[in-house]
Short mmCIF file of C-alpha atoms in Angstrom, two decimals:
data_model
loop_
_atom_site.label_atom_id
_atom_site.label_comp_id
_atom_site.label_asym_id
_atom_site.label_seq_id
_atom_site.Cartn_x
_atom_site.Cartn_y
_atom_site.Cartn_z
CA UNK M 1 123.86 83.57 160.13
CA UNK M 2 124.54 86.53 162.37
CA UNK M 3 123.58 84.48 165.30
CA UNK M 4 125.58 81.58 164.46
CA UNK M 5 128.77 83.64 163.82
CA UNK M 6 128.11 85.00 167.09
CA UNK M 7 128.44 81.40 168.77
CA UNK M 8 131.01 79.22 170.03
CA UNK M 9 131.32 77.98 166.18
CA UNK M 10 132.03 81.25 164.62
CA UNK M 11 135.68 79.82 163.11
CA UNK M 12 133.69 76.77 161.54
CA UNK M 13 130.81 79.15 160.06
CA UNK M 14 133.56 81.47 159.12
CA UNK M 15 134.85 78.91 156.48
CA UNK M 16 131.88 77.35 155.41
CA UNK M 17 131.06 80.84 154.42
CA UNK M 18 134.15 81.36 152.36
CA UNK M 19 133.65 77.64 150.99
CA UNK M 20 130.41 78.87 149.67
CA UNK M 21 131.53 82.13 148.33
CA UNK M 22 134.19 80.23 146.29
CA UNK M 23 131.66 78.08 144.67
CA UNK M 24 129.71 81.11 143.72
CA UNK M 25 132.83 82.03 141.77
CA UNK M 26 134.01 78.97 140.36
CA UNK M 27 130.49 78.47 138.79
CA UNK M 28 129.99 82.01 137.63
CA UNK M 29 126.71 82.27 139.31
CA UNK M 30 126.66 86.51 138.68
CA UNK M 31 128.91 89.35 136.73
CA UNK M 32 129.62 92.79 138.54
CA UNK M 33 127.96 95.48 136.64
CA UNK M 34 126.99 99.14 137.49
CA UNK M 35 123.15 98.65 137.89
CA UNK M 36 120.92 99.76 134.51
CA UNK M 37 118.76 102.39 134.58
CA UNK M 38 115.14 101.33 135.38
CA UNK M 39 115.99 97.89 137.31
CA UNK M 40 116.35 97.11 140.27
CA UNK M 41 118.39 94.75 142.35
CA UNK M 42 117.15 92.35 145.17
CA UNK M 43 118.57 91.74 148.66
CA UNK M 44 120.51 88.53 149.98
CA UNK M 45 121.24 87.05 153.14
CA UNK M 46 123.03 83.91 154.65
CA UNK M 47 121.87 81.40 156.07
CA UNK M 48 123.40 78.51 158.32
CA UNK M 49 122.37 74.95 158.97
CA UNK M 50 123.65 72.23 160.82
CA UNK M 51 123.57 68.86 159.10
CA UNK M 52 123.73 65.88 161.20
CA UNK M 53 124.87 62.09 160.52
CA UNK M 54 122.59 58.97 161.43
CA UNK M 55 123.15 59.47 164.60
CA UNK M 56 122.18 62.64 165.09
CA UNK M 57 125.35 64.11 165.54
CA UNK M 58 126.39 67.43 163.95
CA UNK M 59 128.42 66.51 160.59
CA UNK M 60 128.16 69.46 158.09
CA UNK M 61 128.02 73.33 159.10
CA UNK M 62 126.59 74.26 155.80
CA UNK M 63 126.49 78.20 155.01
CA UNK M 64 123.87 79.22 151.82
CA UNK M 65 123.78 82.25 149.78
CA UNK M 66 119.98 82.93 149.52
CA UNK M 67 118.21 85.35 147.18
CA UNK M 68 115.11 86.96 148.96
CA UNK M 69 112.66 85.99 145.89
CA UNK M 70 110.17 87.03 147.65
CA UNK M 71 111.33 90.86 145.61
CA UNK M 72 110.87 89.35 142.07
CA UNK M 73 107.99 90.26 140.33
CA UNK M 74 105.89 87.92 138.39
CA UNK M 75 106.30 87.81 134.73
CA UNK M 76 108.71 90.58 134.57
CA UNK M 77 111.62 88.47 137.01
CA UNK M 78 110.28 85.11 136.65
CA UNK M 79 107.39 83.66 134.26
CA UNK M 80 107.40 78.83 134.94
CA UNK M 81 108.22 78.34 138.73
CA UNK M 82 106.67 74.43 138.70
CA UNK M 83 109.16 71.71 139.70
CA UNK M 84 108.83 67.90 140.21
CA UNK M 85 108.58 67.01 144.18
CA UNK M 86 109.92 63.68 145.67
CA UNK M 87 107.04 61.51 146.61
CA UNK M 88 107.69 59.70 149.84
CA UNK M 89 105.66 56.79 148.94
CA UNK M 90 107.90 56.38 145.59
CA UNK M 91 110.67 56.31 147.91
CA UNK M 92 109.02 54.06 149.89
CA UNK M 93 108.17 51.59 147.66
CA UNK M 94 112.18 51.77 146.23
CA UNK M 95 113.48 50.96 149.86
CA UNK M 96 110.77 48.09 150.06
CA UNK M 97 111.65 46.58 146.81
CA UNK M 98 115.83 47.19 147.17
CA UNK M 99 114.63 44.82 150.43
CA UNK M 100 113.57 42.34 148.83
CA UNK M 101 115.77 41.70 145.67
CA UNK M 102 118.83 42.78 147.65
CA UNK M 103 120.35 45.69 145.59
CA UNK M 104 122.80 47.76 146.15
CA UNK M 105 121.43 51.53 147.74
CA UNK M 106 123.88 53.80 147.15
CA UNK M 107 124.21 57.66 148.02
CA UNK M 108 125.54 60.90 146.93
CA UNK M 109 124.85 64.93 146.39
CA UNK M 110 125.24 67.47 144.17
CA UNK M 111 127.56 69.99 145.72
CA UNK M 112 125.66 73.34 144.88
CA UNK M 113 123.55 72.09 142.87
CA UNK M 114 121.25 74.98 142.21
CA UNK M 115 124.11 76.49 140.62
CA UNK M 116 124.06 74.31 137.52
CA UNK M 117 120.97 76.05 136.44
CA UNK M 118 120.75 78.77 134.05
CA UNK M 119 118.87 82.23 134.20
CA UNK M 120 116.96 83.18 131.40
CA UNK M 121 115.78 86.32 132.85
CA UNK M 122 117.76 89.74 133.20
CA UNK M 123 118.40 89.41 137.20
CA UNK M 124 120.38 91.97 139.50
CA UNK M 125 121.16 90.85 143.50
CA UNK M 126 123.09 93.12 145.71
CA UNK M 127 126.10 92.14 146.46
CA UNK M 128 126.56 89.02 149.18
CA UNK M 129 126.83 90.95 152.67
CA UNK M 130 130.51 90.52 154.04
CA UNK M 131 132.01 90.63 150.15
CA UNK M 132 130.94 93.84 148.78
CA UNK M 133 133.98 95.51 147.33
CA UNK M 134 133.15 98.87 147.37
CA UNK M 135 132.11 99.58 143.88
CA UNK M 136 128.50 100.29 144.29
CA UNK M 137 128.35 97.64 141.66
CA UNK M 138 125.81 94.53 141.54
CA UNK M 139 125.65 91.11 140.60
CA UNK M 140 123.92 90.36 137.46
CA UNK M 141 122.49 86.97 137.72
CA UNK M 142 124.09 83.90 135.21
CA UNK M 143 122.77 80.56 137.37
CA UNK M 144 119.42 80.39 139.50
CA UNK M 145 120.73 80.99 143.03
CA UNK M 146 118.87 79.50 146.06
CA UNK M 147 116.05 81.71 146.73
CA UNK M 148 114.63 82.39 142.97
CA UNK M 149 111.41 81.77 142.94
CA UNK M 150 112.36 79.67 139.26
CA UNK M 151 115.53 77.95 141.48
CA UNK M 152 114.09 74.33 141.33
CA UNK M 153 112.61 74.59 138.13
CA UNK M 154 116.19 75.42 136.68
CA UNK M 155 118.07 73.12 138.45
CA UNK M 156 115.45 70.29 137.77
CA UNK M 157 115.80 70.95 134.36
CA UNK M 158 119.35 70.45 134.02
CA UNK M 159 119.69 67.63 136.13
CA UNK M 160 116.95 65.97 133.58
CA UNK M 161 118.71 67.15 130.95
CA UNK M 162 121.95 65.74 131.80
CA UNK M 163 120.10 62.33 133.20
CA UNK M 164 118.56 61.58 129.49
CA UNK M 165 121.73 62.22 127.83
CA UNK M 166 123.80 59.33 129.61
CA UNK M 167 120.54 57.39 128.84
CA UNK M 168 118.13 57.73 131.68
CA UNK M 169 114.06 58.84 131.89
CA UNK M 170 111.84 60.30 133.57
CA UNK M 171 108.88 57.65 134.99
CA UNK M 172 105.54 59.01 134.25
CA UNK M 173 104.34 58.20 137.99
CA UNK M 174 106.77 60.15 139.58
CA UNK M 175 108.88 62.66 137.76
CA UNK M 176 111.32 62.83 140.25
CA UNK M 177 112.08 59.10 139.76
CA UNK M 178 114.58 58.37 136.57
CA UNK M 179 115.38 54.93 135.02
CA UNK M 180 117.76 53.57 133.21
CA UNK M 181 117.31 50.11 131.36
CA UNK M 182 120.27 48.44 128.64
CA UNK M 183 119.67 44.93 128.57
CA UNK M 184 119.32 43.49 131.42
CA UNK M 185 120.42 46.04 133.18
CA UNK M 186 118.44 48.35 135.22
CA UNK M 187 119.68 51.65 137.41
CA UNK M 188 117.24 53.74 138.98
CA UNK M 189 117.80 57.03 140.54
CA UNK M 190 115.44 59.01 143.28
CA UNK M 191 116.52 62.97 143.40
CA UNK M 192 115.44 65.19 146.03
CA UNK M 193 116.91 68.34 145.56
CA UNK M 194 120.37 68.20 145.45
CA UNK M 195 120.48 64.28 147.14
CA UNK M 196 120.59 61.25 145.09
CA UNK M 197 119.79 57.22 145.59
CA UNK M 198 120.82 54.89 143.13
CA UNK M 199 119.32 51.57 142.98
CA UNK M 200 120.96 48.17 141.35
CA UNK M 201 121.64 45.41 141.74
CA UNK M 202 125.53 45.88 140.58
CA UNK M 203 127.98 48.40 141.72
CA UNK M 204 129.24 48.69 138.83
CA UNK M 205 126.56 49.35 137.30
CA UNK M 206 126.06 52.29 139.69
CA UNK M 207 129.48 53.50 140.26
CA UNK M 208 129.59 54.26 136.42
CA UNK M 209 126.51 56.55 136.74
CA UNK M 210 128.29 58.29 139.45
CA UNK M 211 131.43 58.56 137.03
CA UNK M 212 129.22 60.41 134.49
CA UNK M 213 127.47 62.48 136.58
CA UNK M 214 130.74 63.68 137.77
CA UNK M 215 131.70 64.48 134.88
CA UNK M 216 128.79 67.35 134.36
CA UNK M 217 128.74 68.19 137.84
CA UNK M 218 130.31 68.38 141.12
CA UNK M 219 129.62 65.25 143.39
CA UNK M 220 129.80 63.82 146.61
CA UNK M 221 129.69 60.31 146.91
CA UNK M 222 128.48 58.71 150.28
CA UNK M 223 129.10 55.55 149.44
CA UNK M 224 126.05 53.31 151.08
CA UNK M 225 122.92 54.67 152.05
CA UNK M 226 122.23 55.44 155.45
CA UNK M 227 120.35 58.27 156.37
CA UNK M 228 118.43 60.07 154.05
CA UNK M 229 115.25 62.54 154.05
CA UNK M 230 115.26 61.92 158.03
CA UNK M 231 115.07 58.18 157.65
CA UNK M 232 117.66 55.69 158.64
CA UNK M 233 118.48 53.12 156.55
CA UNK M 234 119.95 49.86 157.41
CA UNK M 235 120.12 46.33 154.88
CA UNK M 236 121.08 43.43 155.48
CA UNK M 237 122.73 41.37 152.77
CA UNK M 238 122.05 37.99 153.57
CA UNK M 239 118.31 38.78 154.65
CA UNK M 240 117.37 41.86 152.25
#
């Protein structure tokens, strides 16, 4: 971050910054508290990335609040760290078959999604650099903030969570694969992270998923898919 606020962009990493603080707030990720005896609190740092469009082009300046996990120690900060991975060949095969019976590809995120996970350990972080307030105080941890060595595991679980209760599940191949069948309907949903494809072969059908998810979470939606996970993605309509 220190390099990027030293470049030519320094007003546009400037706000991202801010933007990133203010979800940090609005989601309650920590309390300020005067450090207990006995604990101690890990470091923080910024971090700054560049996301680009299908074309390569620079679309997102995207600042990140990171936790250096890499202080926690095991069983006392964190105990189950395992979370699903996205298979490539599950995503694959979803592309290959959307192909072929011509449905709808549809993408969107999860604005700081990490965020939505709760902490069951007793956490303390320094405050972020470039918003201490003076206090001495520290942040006592309330959501798994990027950089916890349980982060994923957290957030995985409450995206699953909230998945199953508007009626989706996990596939047994490929956890990070959900489905959703009623009827003869059929939605199915590919999660990397905080990035999202829904399959169908109705909008509707996939625009009220959206609606629901948005109603736990904050969401982007990107309308149709395009680029995602590096790959370009292109259908045809009339050919699949």
């Amino acid at each position: 971050m220190d390099h990027a606020l030293a470049g030519p962009q320094r007003g546009k990493w400037l706000v991202s910054r801010d933007a990133e603080y203010k979800s940090q707030m609005e989601n309650h990720t920590w309390d300020l508290v005067h450090l207990p005896n006995g604990k101690k609190a890990i470091q923080c740092k910024w971090l700054a990335k560049i996301k680009t469009d299908e074309k390569g082009e620079p679309s997102v300046y995207k600042s990140r609040l990171v936790a250096k996990g890499f202080q926690q120690k095991e069983k006392e900060d964190y105990k189950e760290v395992f979370a699903p991975t996205a298979k490539s060949p599950t995503l694959r095969v979803l592309l290959a078959v959307a192909a072929v019976r011509k449905w709808k590809v549809k993408q969107m995120d999860i604005v700081t999604a990490f965020l939505y996970g709760i902490v069951e350990e007793e956490l303390y972080m320094v405050q972020p650099p470039g918003y201490e307030d003076g206090t001495g105080r520290v942040c006592k941890l309330n959501k798994a903030i990027y950089g916890l060595k349980q982060a994923p595991r957290c957030w995985y679980n409450r995206l699953a969570s909230a998945l199953e209760g508007i009626g989706f599940r996990a596939s047994a191949c490929d956890e990070s694969l959900f489905l959703m069948v009623e009827g003869e309907s059929l939605v199915l949903l590919f999660v990397y992270h905080d990035d999202i494809l829904l399959f169908s072969c109705s909008d509707k059908e996939i625009d009220g998923v959206q609606r629901k998810l948005t109603e736990q979470f904050k969401c982007k939606s990107l309308g149709e898919a395009r680029y995602y996970l590096g790959m370009h993605i292109e259908q045809d309509t009339e050919r699949g």
